[in-house]
mmCIF file of C-alpha atoms and ligand atoms in Angstrom:
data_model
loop_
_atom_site.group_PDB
_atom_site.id
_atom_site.type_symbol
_atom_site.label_atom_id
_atom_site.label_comp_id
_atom_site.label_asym_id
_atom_site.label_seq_id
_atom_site.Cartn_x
_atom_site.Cartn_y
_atom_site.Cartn_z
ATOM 1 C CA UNK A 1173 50.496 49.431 16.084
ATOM 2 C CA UNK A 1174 53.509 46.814 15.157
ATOM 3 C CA UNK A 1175 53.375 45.239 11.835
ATOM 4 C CA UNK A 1176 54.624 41.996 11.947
ATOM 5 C CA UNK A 1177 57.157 41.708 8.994
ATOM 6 C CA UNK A 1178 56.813 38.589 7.010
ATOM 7 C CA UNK A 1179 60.302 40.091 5.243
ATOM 8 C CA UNK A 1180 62.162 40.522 8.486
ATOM 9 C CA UNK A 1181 60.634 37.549 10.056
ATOM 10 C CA UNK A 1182 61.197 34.909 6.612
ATOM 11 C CA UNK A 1183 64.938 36.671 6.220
ATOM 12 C CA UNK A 1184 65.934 35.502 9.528
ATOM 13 C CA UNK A 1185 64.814 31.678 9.546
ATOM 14 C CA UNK A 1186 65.823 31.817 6.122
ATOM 15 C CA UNK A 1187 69.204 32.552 7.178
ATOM 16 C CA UNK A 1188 69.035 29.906 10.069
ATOM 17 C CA UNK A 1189 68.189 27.257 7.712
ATOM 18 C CA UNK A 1190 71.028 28.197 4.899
ATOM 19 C CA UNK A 1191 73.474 28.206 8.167
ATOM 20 C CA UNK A 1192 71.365 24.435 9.012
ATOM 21 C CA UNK A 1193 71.834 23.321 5.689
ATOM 22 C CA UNK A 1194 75.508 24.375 5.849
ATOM 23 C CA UNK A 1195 76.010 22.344 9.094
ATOM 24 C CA UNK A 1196 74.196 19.683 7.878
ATOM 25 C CA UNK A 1197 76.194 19.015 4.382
ATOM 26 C CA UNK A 1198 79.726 19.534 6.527
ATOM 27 C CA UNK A 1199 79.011 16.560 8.717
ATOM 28 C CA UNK A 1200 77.970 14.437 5.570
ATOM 29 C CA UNK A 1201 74.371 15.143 4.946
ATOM 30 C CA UNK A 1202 72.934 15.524 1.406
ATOM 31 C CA UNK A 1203 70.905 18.913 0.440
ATOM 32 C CA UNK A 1204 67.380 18.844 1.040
ATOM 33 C CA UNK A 1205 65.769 17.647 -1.864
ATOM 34 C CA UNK A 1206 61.958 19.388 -2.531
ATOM 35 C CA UNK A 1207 59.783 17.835 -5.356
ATOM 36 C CA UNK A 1208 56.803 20.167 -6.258
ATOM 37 C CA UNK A 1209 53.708 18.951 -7.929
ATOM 38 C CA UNK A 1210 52.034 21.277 -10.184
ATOM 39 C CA UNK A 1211 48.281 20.268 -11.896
ATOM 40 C CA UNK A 1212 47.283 22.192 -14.870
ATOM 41 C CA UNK A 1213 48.100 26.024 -15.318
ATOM 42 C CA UNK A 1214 46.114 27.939 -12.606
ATOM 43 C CA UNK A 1215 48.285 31.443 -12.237
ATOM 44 C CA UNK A 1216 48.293 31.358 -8.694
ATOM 45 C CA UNK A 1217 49.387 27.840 -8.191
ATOM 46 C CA UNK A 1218 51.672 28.638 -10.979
ATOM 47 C CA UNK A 1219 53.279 31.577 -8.614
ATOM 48 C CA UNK A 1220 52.928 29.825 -5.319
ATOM 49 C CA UNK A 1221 54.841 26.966 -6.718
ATOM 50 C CA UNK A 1222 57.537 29.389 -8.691
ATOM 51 C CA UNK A 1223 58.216 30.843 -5.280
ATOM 52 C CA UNK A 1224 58.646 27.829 -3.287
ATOM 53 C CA UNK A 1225 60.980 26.709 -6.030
ATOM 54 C CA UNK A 1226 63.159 29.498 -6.044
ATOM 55 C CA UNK A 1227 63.720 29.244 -2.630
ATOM 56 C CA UNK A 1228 64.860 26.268 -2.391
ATOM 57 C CA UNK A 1229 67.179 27.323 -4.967
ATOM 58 C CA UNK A 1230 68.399 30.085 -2.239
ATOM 59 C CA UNK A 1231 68.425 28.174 1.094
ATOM 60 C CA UNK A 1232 70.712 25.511 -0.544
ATOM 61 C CA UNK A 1233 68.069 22.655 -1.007
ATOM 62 C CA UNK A 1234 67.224 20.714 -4.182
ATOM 63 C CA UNK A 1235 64.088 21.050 -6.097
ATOM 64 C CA UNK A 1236 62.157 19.036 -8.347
ATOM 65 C CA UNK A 1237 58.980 20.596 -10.402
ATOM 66 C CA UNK A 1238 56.808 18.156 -12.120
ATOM 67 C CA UNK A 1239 54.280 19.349 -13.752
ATOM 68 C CA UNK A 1240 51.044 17.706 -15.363
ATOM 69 C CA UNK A 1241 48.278 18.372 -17.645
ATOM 70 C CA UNK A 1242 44.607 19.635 -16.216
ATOM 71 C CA UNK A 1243 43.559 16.086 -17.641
ATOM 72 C CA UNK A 1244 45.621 13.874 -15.834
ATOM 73 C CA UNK A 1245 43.893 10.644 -13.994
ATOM 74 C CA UNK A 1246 44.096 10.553 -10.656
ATOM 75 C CA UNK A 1247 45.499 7.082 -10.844
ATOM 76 C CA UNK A 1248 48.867 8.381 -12.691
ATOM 77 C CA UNK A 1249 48.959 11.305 -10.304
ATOM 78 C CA UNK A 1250 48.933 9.060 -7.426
ATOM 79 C CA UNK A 1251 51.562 6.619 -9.127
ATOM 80 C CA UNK A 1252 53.877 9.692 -9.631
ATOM 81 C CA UNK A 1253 53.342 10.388 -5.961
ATOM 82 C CA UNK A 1254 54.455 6.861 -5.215
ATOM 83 C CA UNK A 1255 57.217 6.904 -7.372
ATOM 84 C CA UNK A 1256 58.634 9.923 -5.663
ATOM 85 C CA UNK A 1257 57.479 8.220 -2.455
ATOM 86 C CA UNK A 1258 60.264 5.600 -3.566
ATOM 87 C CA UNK A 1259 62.939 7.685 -4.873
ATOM 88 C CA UNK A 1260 65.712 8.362 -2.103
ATOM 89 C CA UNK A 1261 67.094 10.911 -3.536
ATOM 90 C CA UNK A 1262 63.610 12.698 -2.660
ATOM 91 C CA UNK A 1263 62.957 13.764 1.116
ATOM 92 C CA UNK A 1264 60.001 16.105 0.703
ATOM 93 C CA UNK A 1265 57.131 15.911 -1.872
ATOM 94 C CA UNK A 1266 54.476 18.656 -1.838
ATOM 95 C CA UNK A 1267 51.403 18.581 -4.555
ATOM 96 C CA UNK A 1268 49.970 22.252 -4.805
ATOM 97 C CA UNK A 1269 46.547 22.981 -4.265
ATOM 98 C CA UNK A 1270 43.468 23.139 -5.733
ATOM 99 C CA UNK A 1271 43.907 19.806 -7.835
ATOM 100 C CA UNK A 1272 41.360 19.788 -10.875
ATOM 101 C CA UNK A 1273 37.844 19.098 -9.994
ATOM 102 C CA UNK A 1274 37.925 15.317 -11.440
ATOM 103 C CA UNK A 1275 41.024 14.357 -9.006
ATOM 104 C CA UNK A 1276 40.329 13.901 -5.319
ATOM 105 C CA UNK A 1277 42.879 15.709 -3.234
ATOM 106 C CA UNK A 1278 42.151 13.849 -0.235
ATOM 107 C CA UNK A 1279 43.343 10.854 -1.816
ATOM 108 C CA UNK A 1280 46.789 12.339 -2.961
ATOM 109 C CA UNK A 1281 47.760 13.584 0.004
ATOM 110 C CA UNK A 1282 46.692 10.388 1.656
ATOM 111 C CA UNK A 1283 49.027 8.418 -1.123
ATOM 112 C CA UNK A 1284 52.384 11.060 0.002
ATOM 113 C CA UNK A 1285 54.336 8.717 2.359
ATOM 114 C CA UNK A 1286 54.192 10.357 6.057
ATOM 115 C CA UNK A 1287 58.141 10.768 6.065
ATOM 116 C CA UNK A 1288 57.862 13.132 3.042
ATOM 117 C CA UNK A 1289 54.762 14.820 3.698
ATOM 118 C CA UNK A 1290 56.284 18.775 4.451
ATOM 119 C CA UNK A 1291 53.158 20.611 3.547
ATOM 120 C CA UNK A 1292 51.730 18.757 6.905
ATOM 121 C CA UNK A 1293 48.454 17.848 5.309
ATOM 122 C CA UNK A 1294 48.405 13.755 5.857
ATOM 123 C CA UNK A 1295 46.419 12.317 8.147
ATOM 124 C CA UNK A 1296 49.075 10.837 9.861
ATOM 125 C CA UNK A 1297 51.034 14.601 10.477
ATOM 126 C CA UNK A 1298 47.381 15.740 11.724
ATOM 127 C CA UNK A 1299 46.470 13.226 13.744
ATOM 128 C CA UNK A 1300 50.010 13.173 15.274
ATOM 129 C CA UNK A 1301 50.394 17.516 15.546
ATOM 130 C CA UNK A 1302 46.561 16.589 17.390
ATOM 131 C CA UNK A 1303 48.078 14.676 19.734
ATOM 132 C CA UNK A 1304 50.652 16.876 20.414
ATOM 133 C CA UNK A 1305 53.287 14.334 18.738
ATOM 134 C CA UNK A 1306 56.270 15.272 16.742
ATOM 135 C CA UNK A 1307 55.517 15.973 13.319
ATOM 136 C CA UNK A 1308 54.927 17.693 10.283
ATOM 137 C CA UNK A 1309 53.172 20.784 11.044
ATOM 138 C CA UNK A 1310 50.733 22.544 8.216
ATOM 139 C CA UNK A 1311 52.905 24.665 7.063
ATOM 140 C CA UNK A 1312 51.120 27.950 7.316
ATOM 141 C CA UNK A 1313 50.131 27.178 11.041
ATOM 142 C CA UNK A 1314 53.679 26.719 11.563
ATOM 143 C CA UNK A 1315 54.737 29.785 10.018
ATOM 144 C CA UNK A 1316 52.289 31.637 12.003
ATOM 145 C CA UNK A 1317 53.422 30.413 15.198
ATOM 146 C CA UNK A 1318 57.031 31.010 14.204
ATOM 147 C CA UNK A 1319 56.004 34.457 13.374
ATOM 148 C CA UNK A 1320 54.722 34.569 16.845
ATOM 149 C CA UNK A 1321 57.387 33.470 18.353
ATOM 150 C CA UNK A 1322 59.675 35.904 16.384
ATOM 151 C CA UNK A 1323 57.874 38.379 18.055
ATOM 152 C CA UNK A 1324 57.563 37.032 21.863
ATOM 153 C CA UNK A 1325 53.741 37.633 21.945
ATOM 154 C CA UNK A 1326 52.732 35.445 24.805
ATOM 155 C CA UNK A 1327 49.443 34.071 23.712
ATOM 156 C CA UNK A 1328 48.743 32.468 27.234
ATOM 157 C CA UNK A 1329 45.428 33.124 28.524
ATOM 158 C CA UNK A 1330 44.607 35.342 25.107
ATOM 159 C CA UNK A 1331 41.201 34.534 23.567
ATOM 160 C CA UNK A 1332 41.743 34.003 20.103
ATOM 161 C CA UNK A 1333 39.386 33.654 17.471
ATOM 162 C CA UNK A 1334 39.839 32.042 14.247
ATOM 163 C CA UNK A 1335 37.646 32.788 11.458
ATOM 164 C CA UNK A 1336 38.001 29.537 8.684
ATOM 165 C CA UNK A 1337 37.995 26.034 9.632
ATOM 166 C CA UNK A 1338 39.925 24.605 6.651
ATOM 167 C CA UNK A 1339 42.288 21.276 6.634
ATOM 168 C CA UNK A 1340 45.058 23.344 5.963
ATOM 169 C CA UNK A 1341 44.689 26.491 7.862
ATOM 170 C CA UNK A 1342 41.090 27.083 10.308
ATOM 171 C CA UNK A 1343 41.346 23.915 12.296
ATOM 172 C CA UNK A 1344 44.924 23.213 12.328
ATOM 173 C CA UNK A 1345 45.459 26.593 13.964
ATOM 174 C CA UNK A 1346 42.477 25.986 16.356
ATOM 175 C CA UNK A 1347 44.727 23.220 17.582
ATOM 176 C CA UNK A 1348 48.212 24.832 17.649
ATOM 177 C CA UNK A 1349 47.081 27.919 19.305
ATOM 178 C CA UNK A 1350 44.736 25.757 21.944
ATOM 179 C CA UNK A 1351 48.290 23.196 23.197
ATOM 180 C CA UNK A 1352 50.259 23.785 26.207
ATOM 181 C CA UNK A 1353 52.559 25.724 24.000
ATOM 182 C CA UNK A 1354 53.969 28.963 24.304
ATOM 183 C CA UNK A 1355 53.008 30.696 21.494
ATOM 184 C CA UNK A 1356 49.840 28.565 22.355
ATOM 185 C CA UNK A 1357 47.518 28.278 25.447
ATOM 186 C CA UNK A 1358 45.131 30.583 24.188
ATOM 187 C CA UNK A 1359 41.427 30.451 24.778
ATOM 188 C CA UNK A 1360 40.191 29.627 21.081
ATOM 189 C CA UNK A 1361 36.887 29.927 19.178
ATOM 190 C CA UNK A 1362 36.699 28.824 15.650
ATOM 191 C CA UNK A 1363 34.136 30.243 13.381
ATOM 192 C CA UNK A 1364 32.565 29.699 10.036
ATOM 193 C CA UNK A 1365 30.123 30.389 7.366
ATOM 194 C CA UNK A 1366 27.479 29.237 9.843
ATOM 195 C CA UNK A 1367 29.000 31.914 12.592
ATOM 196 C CA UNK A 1368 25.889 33.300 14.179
ATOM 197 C CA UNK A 1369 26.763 37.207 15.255
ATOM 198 C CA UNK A 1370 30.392 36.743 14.372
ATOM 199 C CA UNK A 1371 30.980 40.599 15.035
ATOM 200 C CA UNK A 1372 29.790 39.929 18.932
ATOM 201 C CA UNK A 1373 32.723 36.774 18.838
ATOM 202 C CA UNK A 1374 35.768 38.928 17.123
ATOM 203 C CA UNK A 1375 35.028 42.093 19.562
ATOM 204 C CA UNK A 1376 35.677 39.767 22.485
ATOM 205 C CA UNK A 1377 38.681 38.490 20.571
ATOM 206 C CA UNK A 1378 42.485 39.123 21.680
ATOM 207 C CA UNK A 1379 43.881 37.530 18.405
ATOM 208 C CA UNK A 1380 41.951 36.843 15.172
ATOM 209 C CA UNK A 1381 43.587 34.897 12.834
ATOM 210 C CA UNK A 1382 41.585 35.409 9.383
ATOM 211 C CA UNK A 1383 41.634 32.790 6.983
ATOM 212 C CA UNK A 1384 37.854 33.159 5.020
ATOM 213 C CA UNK A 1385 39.100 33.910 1.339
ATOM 214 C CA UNK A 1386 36.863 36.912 1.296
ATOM 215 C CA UNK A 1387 38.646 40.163 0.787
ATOM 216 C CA UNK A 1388 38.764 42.519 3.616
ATOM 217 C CA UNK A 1389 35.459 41.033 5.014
ATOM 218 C CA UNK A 1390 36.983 41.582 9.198
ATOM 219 C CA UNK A 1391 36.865 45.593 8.975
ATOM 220 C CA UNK A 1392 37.265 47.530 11.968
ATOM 221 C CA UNK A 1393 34.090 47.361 13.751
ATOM 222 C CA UNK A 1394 34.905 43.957 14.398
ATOM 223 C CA UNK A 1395 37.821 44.433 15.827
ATOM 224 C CA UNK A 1396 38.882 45.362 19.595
ATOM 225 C CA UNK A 1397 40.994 47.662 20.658
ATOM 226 C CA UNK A 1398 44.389 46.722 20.779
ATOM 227 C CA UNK A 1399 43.992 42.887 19.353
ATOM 228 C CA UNK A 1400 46.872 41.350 17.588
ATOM 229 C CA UNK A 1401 45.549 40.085 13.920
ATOM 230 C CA UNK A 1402 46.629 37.846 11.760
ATOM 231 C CA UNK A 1403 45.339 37.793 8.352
ATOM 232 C CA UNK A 1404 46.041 34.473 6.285
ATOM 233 C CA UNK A 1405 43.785 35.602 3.059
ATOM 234 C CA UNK A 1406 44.849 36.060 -0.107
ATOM 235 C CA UNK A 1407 42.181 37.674 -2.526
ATOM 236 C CA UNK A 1408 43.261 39.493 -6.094
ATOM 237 C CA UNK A 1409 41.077 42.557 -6.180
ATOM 238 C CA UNK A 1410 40.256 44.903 -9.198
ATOM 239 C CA UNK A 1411 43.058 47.990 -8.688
ATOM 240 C CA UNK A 1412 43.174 50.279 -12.396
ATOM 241 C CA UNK A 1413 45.500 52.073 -10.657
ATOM 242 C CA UNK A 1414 48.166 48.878 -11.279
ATOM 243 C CA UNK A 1415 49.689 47.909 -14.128
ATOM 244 C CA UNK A 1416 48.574 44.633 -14.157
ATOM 245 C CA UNK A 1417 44.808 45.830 -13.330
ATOM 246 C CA UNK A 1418 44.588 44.326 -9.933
ATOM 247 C CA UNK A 1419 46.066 43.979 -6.549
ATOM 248 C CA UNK A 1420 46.277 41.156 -3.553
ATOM 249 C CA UNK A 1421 44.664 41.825 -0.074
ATOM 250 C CA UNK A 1422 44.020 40.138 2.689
ATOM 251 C CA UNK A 1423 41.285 39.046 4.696
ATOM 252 C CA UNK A 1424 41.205 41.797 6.606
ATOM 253 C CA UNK A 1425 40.421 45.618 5.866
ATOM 254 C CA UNK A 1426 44.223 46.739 6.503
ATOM 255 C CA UNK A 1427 44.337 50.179 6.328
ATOM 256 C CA UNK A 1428 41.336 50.652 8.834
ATOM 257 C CA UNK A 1429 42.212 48.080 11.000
ATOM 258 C CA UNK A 1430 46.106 48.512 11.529
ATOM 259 C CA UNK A 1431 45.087 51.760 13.422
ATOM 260 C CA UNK A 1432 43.318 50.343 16.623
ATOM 261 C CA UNK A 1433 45.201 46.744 16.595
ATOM 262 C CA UNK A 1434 48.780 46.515 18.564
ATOM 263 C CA UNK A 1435 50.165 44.060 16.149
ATOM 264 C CA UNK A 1436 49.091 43.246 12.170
ATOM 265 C CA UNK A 1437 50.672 40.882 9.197
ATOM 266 C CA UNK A 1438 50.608 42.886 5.990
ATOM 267 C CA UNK A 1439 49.337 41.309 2.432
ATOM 268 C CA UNK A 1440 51.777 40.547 0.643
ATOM 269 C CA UNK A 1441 54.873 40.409 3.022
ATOM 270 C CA UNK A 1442 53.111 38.784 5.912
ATOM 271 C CA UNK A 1443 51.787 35.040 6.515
ATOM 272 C CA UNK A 1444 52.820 33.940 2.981
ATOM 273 C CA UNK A 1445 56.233 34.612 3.616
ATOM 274 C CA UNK A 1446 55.753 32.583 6.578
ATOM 275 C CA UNK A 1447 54.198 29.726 5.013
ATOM 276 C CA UNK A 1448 57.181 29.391 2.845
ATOM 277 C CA UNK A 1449 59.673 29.296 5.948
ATOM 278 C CA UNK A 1450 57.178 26.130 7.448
ATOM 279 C CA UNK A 1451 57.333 23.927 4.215
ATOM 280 C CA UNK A 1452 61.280 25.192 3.843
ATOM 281 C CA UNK A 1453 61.611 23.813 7.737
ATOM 282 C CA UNK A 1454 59.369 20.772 7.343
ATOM 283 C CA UNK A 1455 61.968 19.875 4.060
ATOM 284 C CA UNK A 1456 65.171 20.109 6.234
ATOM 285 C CA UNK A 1457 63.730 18.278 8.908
ATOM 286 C CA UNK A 1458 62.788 15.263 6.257
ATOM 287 C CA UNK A 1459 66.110 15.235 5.129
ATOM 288 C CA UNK A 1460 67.300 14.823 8.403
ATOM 289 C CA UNK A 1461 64.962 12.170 9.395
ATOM 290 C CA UNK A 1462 65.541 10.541 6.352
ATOM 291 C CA UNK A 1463 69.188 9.484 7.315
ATOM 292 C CA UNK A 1464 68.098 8.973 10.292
ATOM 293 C CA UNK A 1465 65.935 5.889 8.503
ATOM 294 C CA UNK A 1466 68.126 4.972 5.731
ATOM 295 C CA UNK A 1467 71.135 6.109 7.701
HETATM 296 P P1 NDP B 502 38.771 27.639 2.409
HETATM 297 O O1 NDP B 502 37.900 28.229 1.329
HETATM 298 O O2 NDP B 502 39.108 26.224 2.380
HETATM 299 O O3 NDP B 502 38.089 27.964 3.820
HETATM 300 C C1 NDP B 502 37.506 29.198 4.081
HETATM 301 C C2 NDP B 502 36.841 29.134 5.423
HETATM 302 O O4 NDP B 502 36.237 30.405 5.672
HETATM 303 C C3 NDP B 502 35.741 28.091 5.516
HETATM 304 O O5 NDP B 502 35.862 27.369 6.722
HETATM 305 C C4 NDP B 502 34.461 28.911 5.501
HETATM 306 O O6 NDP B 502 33.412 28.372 6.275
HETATM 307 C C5 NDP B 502 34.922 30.195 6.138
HETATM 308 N N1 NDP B 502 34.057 31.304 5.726
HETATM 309 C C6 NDP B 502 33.702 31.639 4.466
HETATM 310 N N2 NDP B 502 32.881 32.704 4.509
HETATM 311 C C7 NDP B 502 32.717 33.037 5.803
HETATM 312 C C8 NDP B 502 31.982 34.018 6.474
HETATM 313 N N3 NDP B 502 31.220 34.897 5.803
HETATM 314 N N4 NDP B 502 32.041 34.070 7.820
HETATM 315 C C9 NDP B 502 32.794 33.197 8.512
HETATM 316 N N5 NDP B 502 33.522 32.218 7.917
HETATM 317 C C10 NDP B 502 33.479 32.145 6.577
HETATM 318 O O7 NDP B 502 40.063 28.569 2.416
HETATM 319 P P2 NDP B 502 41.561 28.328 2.962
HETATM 320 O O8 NDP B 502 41.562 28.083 4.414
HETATM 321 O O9 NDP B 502 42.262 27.395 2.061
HETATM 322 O O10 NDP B 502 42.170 29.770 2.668
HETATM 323 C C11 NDP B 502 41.628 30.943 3.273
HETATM 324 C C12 NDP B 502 42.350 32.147 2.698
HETATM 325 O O11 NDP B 502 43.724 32.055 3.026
HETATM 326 C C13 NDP B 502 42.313 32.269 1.174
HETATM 327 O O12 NDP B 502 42.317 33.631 0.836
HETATM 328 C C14 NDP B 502 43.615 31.630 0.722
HETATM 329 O O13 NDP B 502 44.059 32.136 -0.523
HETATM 330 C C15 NDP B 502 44.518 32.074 1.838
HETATM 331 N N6 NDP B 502 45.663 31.201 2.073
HETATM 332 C C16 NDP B 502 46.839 31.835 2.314
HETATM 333 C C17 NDP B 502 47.947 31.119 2.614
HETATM 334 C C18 NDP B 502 49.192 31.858 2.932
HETATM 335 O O14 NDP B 502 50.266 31.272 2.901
HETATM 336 N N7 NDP B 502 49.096 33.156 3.270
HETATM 337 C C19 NDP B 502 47.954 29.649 2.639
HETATM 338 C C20 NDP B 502 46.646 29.063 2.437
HETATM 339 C C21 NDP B 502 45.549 29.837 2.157
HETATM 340 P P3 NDP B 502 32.693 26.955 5.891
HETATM 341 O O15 NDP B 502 33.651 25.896 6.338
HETATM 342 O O16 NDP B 502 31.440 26.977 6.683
HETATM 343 O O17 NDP B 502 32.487 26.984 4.412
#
């Protein structure tokens, strides 16, 4: 069994986009400038959004954290996102998720102007990545196929299953591992909560790429010998052995699992690392296309 190292793998294209950026400012571009979008005071949202902050802060790139009240309208949030929409000096706008109940996220996203939109969740980047068009790619697809890639797995003729059919994760990842790409080319079967017999589907599985929100629900009786897995969950389980009374784990029951697969991401220090490297890519690239526009 190979883990595949989120640390080793997010270290390196970290370093490649600090050298970018570098490049980039030397022949007269600007830094990447991030603007985060933070609704109400949900701890996870509070961390994911910390993190993506502070890396910006370490690849070189600019970031902007506005934050909002649980009762904010979804009109003003929308006029915010326009307003950032408008502001030059602004090349990537991301709005974390969950929004509060009362504010439709579909229609946020939809308001983020295509040329800004580096978490890859607009219609326009979908329908575009769909069509096998440049564009914004969700950014934890992405980071999964860079991980990939990283690694030289050769996905070709591999049937992968992906368990999860979410906007941001399940079906974009159907589509990225299904292109004439290499990582890509697979065979792929998405599944669901409607799944009949999903064990019979994963043990035929050369890849299964886990993104169900249920902790360690793909244990290893599930699993074939030798398949690569991917496990995109994050779950905060009861641990009293911890300080802080609980723990995160994945999707996937690790330590049983790891033993009979060839390759496995970790949780933490896996996908999430690699998430952070597709938004951090998506920015860089918006920046660039962004003088590229304004010039
Ligand atoms: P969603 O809740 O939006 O989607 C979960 C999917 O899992 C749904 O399609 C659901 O099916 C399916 N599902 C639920 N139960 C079962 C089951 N028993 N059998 C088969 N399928 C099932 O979650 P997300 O895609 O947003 O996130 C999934 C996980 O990944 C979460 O733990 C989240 O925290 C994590 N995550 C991690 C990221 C990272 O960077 N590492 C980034 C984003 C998410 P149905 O559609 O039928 O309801």
């Amino acid at each position: 069994m190979q883990l595949l190292d989120g640390v080793l793998v997010s270290g390196h294209i970290k370093e490649q986009i600090k050298q970018e950026v570098k490049d980039w400012q030397a022949n007269g571009g600007k830094k990447p400038h991030l603007a985060a979008i933070l609704v109400g005071n949900n701890p996870a949202s509070e961390a994911y959004v910390g993190s993506k902050v502070k890396h910006c802060d370490e690849l070189g790139f600019d970031s902007t954290l506005l934050r909002f009240e649980s009762d904010i309208t979804e009109a003003y949030l929308i006029g915010e996102v326009e307003r950032l929409n408008n502001d030059d000096t602004i090349d990537g706008i991301l709005v974390q998720l969950p929004l509060p109940k009362h504010i439709s996220g579909d229609a946020v996203i939809n308001a983020i102007s295509p040329g800004k939109d580096v978490d890859g969740f607009h219609p326009i980047s979908l329908g575009k990545m769909l069509l096998g068009q440049p564009s914004f790619l969700p950014a934890t697809p992405y980071g999964i196929m860079l991980m990939l890639e990283y690694y030289k797995i050769n996905t070709a003729g591999m049937h992968c299953v992906i368990i999860g059919r979410s906007n941001i994760v399940g079906t974009p990842m159907t589509i990225l591992m299904s292109r004439n790409t290499n990582p890509g080319n697979a065979t792929v079967t998405m599944c669901h909560s409607h799944t009949k017999n999903l064990r019979d589907i994963t043990l035929t599985a050369d890849i299964i790429i886990a993104a169900i929100g249920r902790p360690k629900y793909v244990t290893a009786d599930m699993v074939k010998p030798g398949a690569i897995i991917i496990d995109v969950g994050i779950n905060r389980i009861d641990d009293a052995t911890k300080k802080s009374g609980s723990r995160l784990v994945g999707d996937v029951d690790f330590d049983n699992v790891a033993p009979i697969s060839s390759y496995i991401t970790p949780v933490p220090k896996g996908v999430g690392l690699m998430t952070i490297c597709g938004l951090m890519k998506n920015t860089l690239l918006a920046a660039k296309q962004a003088k590229e526009l304004i010039g």
